[in-house]
mmCIF file of C-alpha atoms in Angstrom:
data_model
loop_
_atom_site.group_PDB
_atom_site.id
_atom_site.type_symbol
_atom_site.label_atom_id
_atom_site.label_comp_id
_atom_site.label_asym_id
_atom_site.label_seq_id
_atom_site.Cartn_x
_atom_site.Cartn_y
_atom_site.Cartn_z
ATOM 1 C CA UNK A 1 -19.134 15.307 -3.166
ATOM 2 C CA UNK A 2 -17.357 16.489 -6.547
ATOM 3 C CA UNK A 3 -20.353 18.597 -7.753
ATOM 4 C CA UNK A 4 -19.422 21.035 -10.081
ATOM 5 C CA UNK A 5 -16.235 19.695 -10.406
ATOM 6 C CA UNK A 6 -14.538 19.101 -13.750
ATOM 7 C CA UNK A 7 -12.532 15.767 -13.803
ATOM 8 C CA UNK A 8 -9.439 15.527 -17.053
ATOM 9 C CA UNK A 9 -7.372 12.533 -16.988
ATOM 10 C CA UNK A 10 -7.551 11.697 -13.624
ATOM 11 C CA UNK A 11 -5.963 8.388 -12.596
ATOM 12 C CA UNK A 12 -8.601 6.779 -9.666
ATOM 13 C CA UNK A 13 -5.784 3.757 -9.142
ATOM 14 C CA UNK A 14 -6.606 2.168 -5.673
ATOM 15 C CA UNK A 15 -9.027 5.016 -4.298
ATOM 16 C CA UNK A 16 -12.077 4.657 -2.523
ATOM 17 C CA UNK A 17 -15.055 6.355 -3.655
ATOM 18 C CA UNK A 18 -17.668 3.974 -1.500
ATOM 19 C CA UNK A 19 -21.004 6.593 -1.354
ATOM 20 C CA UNK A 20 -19.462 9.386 -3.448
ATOM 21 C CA UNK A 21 -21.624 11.821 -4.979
ATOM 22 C CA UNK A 22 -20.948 12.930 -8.252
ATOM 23 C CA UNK A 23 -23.271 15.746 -9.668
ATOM 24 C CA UNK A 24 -22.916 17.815 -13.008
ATOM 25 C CA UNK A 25 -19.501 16.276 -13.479
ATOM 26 C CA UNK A 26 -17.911 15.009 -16.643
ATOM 27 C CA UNK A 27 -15.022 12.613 -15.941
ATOM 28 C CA UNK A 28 -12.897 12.390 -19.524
ATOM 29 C CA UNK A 29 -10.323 9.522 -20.061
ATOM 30 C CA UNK A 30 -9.959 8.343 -16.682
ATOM 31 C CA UNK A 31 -8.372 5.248 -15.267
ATOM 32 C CA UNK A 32 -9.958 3.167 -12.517
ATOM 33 C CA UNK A 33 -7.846 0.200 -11.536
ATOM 34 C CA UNK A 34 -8.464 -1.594 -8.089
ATOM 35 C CA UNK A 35 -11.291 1.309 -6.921
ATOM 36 C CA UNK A 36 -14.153 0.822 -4.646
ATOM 37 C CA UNK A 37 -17.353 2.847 -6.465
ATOM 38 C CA UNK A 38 -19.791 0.886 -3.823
ATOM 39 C CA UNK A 39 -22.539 2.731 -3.327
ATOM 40 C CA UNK A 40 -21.150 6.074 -5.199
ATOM 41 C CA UNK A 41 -24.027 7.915 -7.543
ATOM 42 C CA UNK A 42 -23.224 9.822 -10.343
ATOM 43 C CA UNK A 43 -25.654 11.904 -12.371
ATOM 44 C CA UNK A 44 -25.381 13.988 -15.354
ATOM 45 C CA UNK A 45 -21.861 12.508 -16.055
ATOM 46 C CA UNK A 46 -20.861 11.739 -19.510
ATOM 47 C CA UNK A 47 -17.933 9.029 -19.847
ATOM 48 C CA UNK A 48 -15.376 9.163 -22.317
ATOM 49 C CA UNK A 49 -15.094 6.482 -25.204
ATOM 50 C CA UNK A 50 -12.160 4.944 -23.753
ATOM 51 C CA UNK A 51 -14.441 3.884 -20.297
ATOM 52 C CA UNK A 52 -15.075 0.386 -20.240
ATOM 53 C CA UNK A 53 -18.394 0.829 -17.771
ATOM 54 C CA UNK A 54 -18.850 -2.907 -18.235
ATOM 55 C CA UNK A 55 -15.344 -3.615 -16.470
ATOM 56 C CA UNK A 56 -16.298 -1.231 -13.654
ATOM 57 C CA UNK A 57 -19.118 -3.391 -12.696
ATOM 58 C CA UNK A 58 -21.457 -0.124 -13.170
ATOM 59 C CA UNK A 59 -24.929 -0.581 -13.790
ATOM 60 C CA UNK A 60 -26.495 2.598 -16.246
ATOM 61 C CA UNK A 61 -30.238 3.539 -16.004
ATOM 62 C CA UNK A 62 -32.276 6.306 -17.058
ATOM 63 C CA UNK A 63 -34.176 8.207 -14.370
ATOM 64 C CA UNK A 64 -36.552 11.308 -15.202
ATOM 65 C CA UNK A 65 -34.036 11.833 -18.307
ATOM 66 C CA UNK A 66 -30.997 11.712 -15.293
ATOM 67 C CA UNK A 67 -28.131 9.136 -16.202
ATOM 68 C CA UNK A 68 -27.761 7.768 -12.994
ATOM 69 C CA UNK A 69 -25.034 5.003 -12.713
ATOM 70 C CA UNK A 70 -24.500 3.164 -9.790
ATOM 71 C CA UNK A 71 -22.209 -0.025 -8.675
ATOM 72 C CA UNK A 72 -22.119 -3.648 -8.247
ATOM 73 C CA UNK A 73 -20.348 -4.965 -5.021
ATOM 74 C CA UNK A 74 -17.152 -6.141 -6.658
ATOM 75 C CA UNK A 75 -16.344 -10.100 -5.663
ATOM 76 C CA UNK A 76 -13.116 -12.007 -6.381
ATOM 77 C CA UNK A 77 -13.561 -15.733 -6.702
ATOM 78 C CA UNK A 78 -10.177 -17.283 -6.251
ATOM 79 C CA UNK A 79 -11.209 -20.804 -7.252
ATOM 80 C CA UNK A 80 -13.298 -22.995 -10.184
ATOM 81 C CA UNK A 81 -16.623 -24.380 -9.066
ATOM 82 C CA UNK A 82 -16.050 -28.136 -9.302
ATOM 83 C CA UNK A 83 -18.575 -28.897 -12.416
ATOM 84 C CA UNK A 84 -21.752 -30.682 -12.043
ATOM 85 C CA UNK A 85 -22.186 -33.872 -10.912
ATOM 86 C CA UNK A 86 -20.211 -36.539 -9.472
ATOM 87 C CA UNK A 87 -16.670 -35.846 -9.514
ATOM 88 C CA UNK A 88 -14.234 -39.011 -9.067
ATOM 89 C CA UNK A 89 -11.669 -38.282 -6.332
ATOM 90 C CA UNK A 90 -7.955 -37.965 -7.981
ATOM 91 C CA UNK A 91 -5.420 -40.559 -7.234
ATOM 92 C CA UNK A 92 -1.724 -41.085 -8.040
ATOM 93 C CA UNK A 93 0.275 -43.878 -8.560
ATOM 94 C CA UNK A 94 1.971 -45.049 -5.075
ATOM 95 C CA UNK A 95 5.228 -46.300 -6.829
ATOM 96 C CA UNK A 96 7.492 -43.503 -8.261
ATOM 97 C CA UNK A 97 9.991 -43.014 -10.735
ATOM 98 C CA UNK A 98 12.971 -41.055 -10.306
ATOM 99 C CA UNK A 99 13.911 -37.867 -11.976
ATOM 100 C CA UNK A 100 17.722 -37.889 -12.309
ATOM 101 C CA UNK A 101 20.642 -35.362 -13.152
ATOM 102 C CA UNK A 102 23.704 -36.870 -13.954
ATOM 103 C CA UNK A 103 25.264 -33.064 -13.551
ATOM 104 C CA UNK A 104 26.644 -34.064 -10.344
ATOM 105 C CA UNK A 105 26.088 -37.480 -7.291
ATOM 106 C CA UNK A 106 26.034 -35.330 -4.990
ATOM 107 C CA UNK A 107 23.512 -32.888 -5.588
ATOM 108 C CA UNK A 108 20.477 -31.650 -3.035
ATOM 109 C CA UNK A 109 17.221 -30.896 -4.588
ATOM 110 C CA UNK A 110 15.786 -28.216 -2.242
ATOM 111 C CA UNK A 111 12.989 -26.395 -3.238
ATOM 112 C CA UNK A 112 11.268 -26.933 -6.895
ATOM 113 C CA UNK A 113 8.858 -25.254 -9.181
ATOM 114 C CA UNK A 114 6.773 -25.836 -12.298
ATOM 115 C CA UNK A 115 6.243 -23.169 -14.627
ATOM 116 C CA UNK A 116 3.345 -22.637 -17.567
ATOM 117 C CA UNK A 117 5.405 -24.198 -19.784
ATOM 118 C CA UNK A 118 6.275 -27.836 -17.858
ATOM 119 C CA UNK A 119 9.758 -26.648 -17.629
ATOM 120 C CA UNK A 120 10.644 -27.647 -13.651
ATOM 121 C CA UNK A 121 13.325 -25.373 -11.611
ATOM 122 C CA UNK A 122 14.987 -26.689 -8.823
ATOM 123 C CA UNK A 123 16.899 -24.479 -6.451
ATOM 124 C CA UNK A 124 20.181 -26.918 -5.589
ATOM 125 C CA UNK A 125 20.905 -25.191 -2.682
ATOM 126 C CA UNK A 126 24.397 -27.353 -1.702
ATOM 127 C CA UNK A 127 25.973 -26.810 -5.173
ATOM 128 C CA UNK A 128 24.528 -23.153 -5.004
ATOM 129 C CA UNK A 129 23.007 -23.102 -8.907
ATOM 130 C CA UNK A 130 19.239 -23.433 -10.340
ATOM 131 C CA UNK A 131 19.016 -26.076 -12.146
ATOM 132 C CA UNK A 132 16.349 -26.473 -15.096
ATOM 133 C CA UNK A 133 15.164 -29.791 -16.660
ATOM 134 C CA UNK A 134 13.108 -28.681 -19.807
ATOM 135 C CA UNK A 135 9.553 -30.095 -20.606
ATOM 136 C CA UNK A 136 10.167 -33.950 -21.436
ATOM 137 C CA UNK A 137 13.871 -34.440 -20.395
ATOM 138 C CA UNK A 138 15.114 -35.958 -17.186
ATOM 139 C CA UNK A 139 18.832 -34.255 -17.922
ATOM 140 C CA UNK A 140 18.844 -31.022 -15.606
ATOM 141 C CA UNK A 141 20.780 -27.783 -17.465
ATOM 142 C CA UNK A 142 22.462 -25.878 -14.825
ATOM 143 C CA UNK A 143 20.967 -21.809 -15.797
ATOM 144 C CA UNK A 144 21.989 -20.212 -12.774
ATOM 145 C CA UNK A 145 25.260 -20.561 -10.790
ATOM 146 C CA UNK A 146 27.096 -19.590 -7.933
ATOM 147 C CA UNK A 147 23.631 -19.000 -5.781
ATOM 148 C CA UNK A 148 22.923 -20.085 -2.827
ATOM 149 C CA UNK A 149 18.733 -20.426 -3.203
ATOM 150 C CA UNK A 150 16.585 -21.018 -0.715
ATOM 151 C CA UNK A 151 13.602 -20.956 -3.470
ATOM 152 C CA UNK A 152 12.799 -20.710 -6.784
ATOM 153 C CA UNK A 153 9.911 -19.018 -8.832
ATOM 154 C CA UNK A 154 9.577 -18.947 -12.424
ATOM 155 C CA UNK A 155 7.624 -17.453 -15.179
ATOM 156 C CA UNK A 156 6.417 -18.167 -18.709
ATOM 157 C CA UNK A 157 8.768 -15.643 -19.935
ATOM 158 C CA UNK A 158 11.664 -16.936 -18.800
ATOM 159 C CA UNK A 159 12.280 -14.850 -15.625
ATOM 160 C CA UNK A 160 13.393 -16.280 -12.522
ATOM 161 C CA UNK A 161 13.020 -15.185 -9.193
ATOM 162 C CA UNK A 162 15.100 -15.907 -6.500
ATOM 163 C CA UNK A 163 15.750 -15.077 -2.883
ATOM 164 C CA UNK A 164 18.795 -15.198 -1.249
ATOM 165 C CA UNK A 165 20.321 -15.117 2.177
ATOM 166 C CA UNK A 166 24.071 -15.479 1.785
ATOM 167 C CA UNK A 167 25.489 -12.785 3.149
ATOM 168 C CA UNK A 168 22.687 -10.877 2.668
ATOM 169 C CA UNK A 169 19.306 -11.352 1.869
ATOM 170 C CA UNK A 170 18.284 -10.429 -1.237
ATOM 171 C CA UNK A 171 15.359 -10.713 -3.601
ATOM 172 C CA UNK A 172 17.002 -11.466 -7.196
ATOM 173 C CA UNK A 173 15.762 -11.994 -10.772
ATOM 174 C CA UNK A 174 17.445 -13.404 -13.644
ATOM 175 C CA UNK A 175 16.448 -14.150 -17.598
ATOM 176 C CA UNK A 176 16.389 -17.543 -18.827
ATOM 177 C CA UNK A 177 19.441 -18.436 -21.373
ATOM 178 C CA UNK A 178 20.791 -14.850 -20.661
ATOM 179 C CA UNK A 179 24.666 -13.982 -20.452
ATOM 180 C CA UNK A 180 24.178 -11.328 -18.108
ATOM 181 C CA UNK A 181 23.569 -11.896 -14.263
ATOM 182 C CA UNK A 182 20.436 -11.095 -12.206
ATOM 183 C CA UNK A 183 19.378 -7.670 -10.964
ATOM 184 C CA UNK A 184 18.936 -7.286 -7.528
ATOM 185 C CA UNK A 185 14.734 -6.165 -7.126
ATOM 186 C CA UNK A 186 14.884 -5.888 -3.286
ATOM 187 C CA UNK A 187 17.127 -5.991 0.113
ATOM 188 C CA UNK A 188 15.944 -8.287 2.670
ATOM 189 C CA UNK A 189 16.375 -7.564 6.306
ATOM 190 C CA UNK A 190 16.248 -11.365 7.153
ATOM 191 C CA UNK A 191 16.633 -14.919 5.939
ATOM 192 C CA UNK A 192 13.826 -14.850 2.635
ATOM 193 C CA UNK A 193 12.962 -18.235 2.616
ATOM 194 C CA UNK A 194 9.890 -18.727 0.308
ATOM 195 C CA UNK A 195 8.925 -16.683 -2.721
ATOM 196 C CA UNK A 196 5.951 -16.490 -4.969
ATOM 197 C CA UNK A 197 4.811 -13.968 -7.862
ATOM 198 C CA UNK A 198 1.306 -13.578 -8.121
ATOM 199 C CA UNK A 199 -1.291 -12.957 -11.345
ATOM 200 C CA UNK A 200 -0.573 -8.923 -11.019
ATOM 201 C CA UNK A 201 3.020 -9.865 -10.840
ATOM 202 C CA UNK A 202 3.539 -8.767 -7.120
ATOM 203 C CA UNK A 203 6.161 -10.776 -5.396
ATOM 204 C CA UNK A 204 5.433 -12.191 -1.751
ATOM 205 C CA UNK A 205 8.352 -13.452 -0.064
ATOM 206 C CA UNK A 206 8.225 -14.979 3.485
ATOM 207 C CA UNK A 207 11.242 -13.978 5.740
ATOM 208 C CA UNK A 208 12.873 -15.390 9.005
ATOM 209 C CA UNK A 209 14.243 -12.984 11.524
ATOM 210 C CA UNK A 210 16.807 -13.587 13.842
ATOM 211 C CA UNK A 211 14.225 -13.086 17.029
ATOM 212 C CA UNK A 212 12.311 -16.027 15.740
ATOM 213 C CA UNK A 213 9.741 -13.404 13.485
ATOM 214 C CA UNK A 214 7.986 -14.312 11.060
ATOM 215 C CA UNK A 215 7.240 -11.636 8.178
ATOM 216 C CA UNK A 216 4.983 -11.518 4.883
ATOM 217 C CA UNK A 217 6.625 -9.020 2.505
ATOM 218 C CA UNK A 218 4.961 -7.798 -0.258
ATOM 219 C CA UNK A 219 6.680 -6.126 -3.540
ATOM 220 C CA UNK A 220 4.383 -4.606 -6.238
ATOM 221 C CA UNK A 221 5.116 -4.738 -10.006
ATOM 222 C CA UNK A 222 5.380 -1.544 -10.066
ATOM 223 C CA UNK A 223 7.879 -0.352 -7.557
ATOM 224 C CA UNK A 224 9.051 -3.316 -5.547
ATOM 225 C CA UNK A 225 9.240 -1.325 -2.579
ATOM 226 C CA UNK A 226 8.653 -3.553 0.502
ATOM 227 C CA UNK A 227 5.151 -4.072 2.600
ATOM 228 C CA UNK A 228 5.049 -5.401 5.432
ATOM 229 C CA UNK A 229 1.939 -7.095 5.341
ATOM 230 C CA UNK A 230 1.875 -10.038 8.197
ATOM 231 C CA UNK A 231 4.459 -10.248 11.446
ATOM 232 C CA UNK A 232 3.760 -13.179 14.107
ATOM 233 C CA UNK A 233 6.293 -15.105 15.868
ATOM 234 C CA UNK A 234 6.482 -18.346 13.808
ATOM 235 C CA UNK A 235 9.258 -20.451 11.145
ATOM 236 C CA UNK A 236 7.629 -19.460 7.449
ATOM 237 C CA UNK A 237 8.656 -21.352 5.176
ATOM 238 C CA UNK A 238 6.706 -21.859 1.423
ATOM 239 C CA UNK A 239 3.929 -20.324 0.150
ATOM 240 C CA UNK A 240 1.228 -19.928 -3.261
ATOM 241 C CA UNK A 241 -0.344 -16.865 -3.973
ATOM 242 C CA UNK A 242 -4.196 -16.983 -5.279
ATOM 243 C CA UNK A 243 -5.848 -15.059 -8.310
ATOM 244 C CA UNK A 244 -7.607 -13.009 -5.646
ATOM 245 C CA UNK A 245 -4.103 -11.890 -3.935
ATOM 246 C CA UNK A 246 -5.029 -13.952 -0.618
ATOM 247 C CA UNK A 247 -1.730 -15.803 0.982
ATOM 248 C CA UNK A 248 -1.286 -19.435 2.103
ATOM 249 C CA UNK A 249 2.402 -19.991 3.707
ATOM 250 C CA UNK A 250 3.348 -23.303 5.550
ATOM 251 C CA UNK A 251 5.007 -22.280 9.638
ATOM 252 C CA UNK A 252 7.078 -25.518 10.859
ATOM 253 C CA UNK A 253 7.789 -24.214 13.789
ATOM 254 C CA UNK A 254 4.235 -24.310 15.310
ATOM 255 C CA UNK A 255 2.916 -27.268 11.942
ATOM 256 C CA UNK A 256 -0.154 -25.469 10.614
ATOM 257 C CA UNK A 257 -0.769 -23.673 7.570
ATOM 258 C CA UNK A 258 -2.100 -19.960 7.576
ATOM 259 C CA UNK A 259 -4.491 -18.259 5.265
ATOM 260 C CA UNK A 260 -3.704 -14.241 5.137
ATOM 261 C CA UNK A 261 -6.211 -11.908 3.610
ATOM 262 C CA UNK A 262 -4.478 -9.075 2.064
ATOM 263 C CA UNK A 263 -7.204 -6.737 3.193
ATOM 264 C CA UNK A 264 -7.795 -8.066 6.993
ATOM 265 C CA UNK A 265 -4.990 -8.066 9.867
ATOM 266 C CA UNK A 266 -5.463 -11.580 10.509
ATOM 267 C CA UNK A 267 -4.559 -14.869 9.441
ATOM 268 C CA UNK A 268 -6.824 -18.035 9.580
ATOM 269 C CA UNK A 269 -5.510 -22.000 10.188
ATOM 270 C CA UNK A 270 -6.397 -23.312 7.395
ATOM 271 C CA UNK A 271 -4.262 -27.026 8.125
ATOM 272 C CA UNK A 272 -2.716 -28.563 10.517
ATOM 273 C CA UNK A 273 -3.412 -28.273 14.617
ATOM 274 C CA UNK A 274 -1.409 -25.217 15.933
ATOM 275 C CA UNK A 275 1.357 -25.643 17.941
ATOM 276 C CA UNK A 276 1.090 -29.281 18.431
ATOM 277 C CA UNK A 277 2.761 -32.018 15.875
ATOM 278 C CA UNK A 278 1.080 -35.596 15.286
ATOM 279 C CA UNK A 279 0.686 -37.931 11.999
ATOM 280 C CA UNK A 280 -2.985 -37.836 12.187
ATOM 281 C CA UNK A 281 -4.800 -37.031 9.443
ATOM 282 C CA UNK A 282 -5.468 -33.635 10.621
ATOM 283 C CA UNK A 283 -2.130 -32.776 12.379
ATOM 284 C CA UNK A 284 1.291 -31.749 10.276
ATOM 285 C CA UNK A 285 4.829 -32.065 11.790
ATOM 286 C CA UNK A 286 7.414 -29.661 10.246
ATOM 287 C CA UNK A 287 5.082 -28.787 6.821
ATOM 288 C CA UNK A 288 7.678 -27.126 4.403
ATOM 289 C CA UNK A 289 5.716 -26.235 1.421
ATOM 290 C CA UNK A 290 2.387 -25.750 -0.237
ATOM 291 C CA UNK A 291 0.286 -25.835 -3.491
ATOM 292 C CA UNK A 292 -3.302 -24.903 -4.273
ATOM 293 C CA UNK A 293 -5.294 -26.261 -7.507
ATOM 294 C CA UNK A 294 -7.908 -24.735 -9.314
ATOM 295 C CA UNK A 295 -10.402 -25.735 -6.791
ATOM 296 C CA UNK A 296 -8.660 -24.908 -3.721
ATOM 297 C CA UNK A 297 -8.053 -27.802 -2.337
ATOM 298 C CA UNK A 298 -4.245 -27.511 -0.536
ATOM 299 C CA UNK A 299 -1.579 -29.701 -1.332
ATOM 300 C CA UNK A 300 1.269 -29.798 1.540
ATOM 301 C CA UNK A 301 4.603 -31.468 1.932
ATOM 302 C CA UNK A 302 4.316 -32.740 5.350
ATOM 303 C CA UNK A 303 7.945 -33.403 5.863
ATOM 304 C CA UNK A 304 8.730 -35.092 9.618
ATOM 305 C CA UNK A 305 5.931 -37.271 8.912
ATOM 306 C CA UNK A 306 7.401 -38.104 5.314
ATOM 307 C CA UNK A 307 4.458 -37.658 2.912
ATOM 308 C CA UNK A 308 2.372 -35.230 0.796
ATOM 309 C CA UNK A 309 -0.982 -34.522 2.453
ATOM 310 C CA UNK A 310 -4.271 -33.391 0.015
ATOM 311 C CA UNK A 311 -6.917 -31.605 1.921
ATOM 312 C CA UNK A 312 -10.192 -30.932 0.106
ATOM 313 C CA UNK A 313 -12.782 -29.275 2.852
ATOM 314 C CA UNK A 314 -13.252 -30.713 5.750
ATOM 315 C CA UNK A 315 -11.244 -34.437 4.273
ATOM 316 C CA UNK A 316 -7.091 -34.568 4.500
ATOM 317 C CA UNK A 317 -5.826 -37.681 2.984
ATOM 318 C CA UNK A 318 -2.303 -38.804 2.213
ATOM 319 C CA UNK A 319 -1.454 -39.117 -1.533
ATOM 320 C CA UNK A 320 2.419 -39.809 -1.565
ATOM 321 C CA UNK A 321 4.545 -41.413 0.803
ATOM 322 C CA UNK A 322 3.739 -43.628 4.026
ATOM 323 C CA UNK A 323 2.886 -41.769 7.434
ATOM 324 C CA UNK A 324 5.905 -41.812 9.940
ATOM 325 C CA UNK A 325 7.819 -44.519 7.406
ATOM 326 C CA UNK A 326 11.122 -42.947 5.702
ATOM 327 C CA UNK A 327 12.343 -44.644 3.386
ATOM 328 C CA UNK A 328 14.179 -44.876 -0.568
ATOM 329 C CA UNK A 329 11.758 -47.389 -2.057
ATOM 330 C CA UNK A 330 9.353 -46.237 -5.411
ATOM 331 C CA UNK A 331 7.011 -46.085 -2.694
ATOM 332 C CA UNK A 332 8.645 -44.019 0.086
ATOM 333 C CA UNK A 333 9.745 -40.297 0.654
ATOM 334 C CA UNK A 334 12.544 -39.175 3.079
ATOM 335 C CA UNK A 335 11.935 -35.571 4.850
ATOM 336 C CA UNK A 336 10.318 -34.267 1.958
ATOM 337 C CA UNK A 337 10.993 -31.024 0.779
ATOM 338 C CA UNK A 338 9.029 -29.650 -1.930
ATOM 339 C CA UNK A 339 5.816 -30.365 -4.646
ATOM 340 C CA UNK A 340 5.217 -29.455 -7.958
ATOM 341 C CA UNK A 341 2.747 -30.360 -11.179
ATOM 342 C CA UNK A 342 3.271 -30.250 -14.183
ATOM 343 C CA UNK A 343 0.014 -29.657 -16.468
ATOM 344 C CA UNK A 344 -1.049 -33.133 -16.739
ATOM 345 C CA UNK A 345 -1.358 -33.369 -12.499
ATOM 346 C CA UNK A 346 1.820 -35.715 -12.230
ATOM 347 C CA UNK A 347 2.995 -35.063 -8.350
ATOM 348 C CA UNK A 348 6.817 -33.716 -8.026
ATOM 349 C CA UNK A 349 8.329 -34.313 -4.774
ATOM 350 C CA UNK A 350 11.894 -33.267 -3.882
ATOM 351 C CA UNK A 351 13.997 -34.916 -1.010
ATOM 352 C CA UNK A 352 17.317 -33.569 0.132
ATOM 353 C CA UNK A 353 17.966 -36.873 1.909
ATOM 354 C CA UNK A 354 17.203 -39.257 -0.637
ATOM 355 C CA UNK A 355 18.918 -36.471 -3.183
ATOM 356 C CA UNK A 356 15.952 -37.264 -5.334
ATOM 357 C CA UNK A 357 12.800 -36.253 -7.397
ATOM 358 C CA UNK A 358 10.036 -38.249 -7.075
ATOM 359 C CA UNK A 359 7.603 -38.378 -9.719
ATOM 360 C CA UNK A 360 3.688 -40.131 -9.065
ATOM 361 C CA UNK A 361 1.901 -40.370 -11.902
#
């Protein structure tokens, strides 16, 4: 209860303030940024110019000549409602062409990632460099060297985020056509294998310990100092990031897929059949990285069973590759890797084995 009170340029970032009562207060040029009002009541309180009440999700009304203003429940909706009507199911070519960099023969696309722009990054982990092939060219240009990556994350401004285990692990971010070499955001107890930068521009990075842990770290914009936010005994390897801050990260080791709610202690299976491999349409062996569209429907690199798996709802189908068949063929994948898309929905698939990006248009 702040009755009485007298409220100057506060900043309300990240506080709960569920069934406060505010009475007689003013509150001038205040911040709220990620605050819970739910339930709160104020009355008498005038509001600066600067206060957006529409972004709060307030609601104003007049009662016996009292301003009373009262919340909304906030909601996050991390995905598009499909639009009306009867949507055609997507489908990709089953014969692929071949992205090629004539850099080097013997070069191992690892992990790979499209940014706004089209521009695709792959982290050639063997010849220890990023390697970026711009928007419309199948000649790679080598913009980062001697790095050993085990994933690459890139923005439309040109930075590039990169974690690192060699000797140490390390979180590490580098400009696009720059001179100078990356800064070094964050120390990493572990081996940081995947790494994703969400909409607020928090990096999540799943880690590998040496007892066979599996971590979720968090680093916010702001300070990059490291949250722990999941630990479970598990082999993390890739991960995406939704609008509404929730975590999807592929575990080989036990071939499911885990949905973690940044505000609950739990994660969900979300794919696969815990614990137990199979090339069944609902089992995974050795998944190594995901992707999530607009809708939500989860796009996974199902790598020991050598294809990429779609799974809208209840339905998993196979969209690239042939189940338990490796192979070098247009139509074949070998181990697979990694997935991107570029803006137009053309399928990226990196091999290692086949030293090869597919593309299925």
């Amino acid at each position: 209860n702040f009755s009485g009170s007298t409220l100057a340029n506060i900043d309300f970032t990240s506080v709960n303030l569920q069934n406060a009562s505010f009475t007689d207060t003013v509150v001038l040029s205040s911040k709220f940024i990620d605050t819970s009002f739910e339930g709160a009541h104020f009355n008498n309180v005038s509001f600066s110019s600067d206060i957006n009440i529409t972004a709060l999700n307030l609601t104003v009304e007049q009662v016996a000549g009292i301003q009373v203003i009262t919340t909304k429940p906030l909601s996050c909706e991390p995905f598009l409602r499909p639009p009306s009507g009867t949507c055609s199911k997507p489908t990709w070519s089953k014969n692929a062409t071949t992205l090629i960099d004539i850099g080097t023969k013997s070069w191992k696309p690892h992990e790979i990632f499209m940014d706004p722009n089209d521009n695709l990054y792959v982290a050639d982990k063997n010849n220890h460099r990023i390697v970026m092939f711009p928007n419309g060219f199948n000649i790679g240009t080598t913009v980062v060297r001697d790095i050993e990556a085990n994933d690459v994350f890139a923005d439309s401004g040109g930075n590039i985020f990169i974690p690192t285990s060699n000797p140490n692990g390390l979180i590490q971010k580098w400009k696009l056509n720059s001179i100078e070499r990356g800064v070094i955001l964050a120390n990493v107890s572990g081996q940081p294998l995947g790494i994703f930068v969400s909409n607020k521009g928090n990096i999540y990075v799943t880690e590998h310990t040496s007892n066979n842990r599996s971590r979720i770290l968090k680093y916010p914009n702001s300070t990059y100092e490291q949250i722990v936010i999941y630990t479970r005994q598990a082999l993390p390897e890739g991960l995406f990031v939704d609008q509404c801050e929730n975590v999807y990260w592929v575990d080989e080791g036990f071939h499911q897929v885990k949905k973690f709610n940044n505000h609950s202690a739990r994660g969900e299976v979300v794919a696969g059949v815990p614990f137990i491999p199979g090339n069944s349409s609902q089992h995974l062996n050795g998944p190594r990285d995901i992707i999530l569209d607009a809708y939500g429907n989860l796009y996974i690199t199902d790598r020991n069973n050598h294809r990429i798996q779609r799974k809208s709802g209840n339905t998993t189908e196979t969209i690239a590759g042939i189940t338990g068949t490796a192979g070098s063929t247009k139509t074949q994948l070998k181990f697979p890797q990694s997935l991107a898309f570029d803006s137009y929905w053309n399928l990226y698939v990196s091999g290692t084995d086949n030293e090869r990006i597919q593309i299925f248009q």
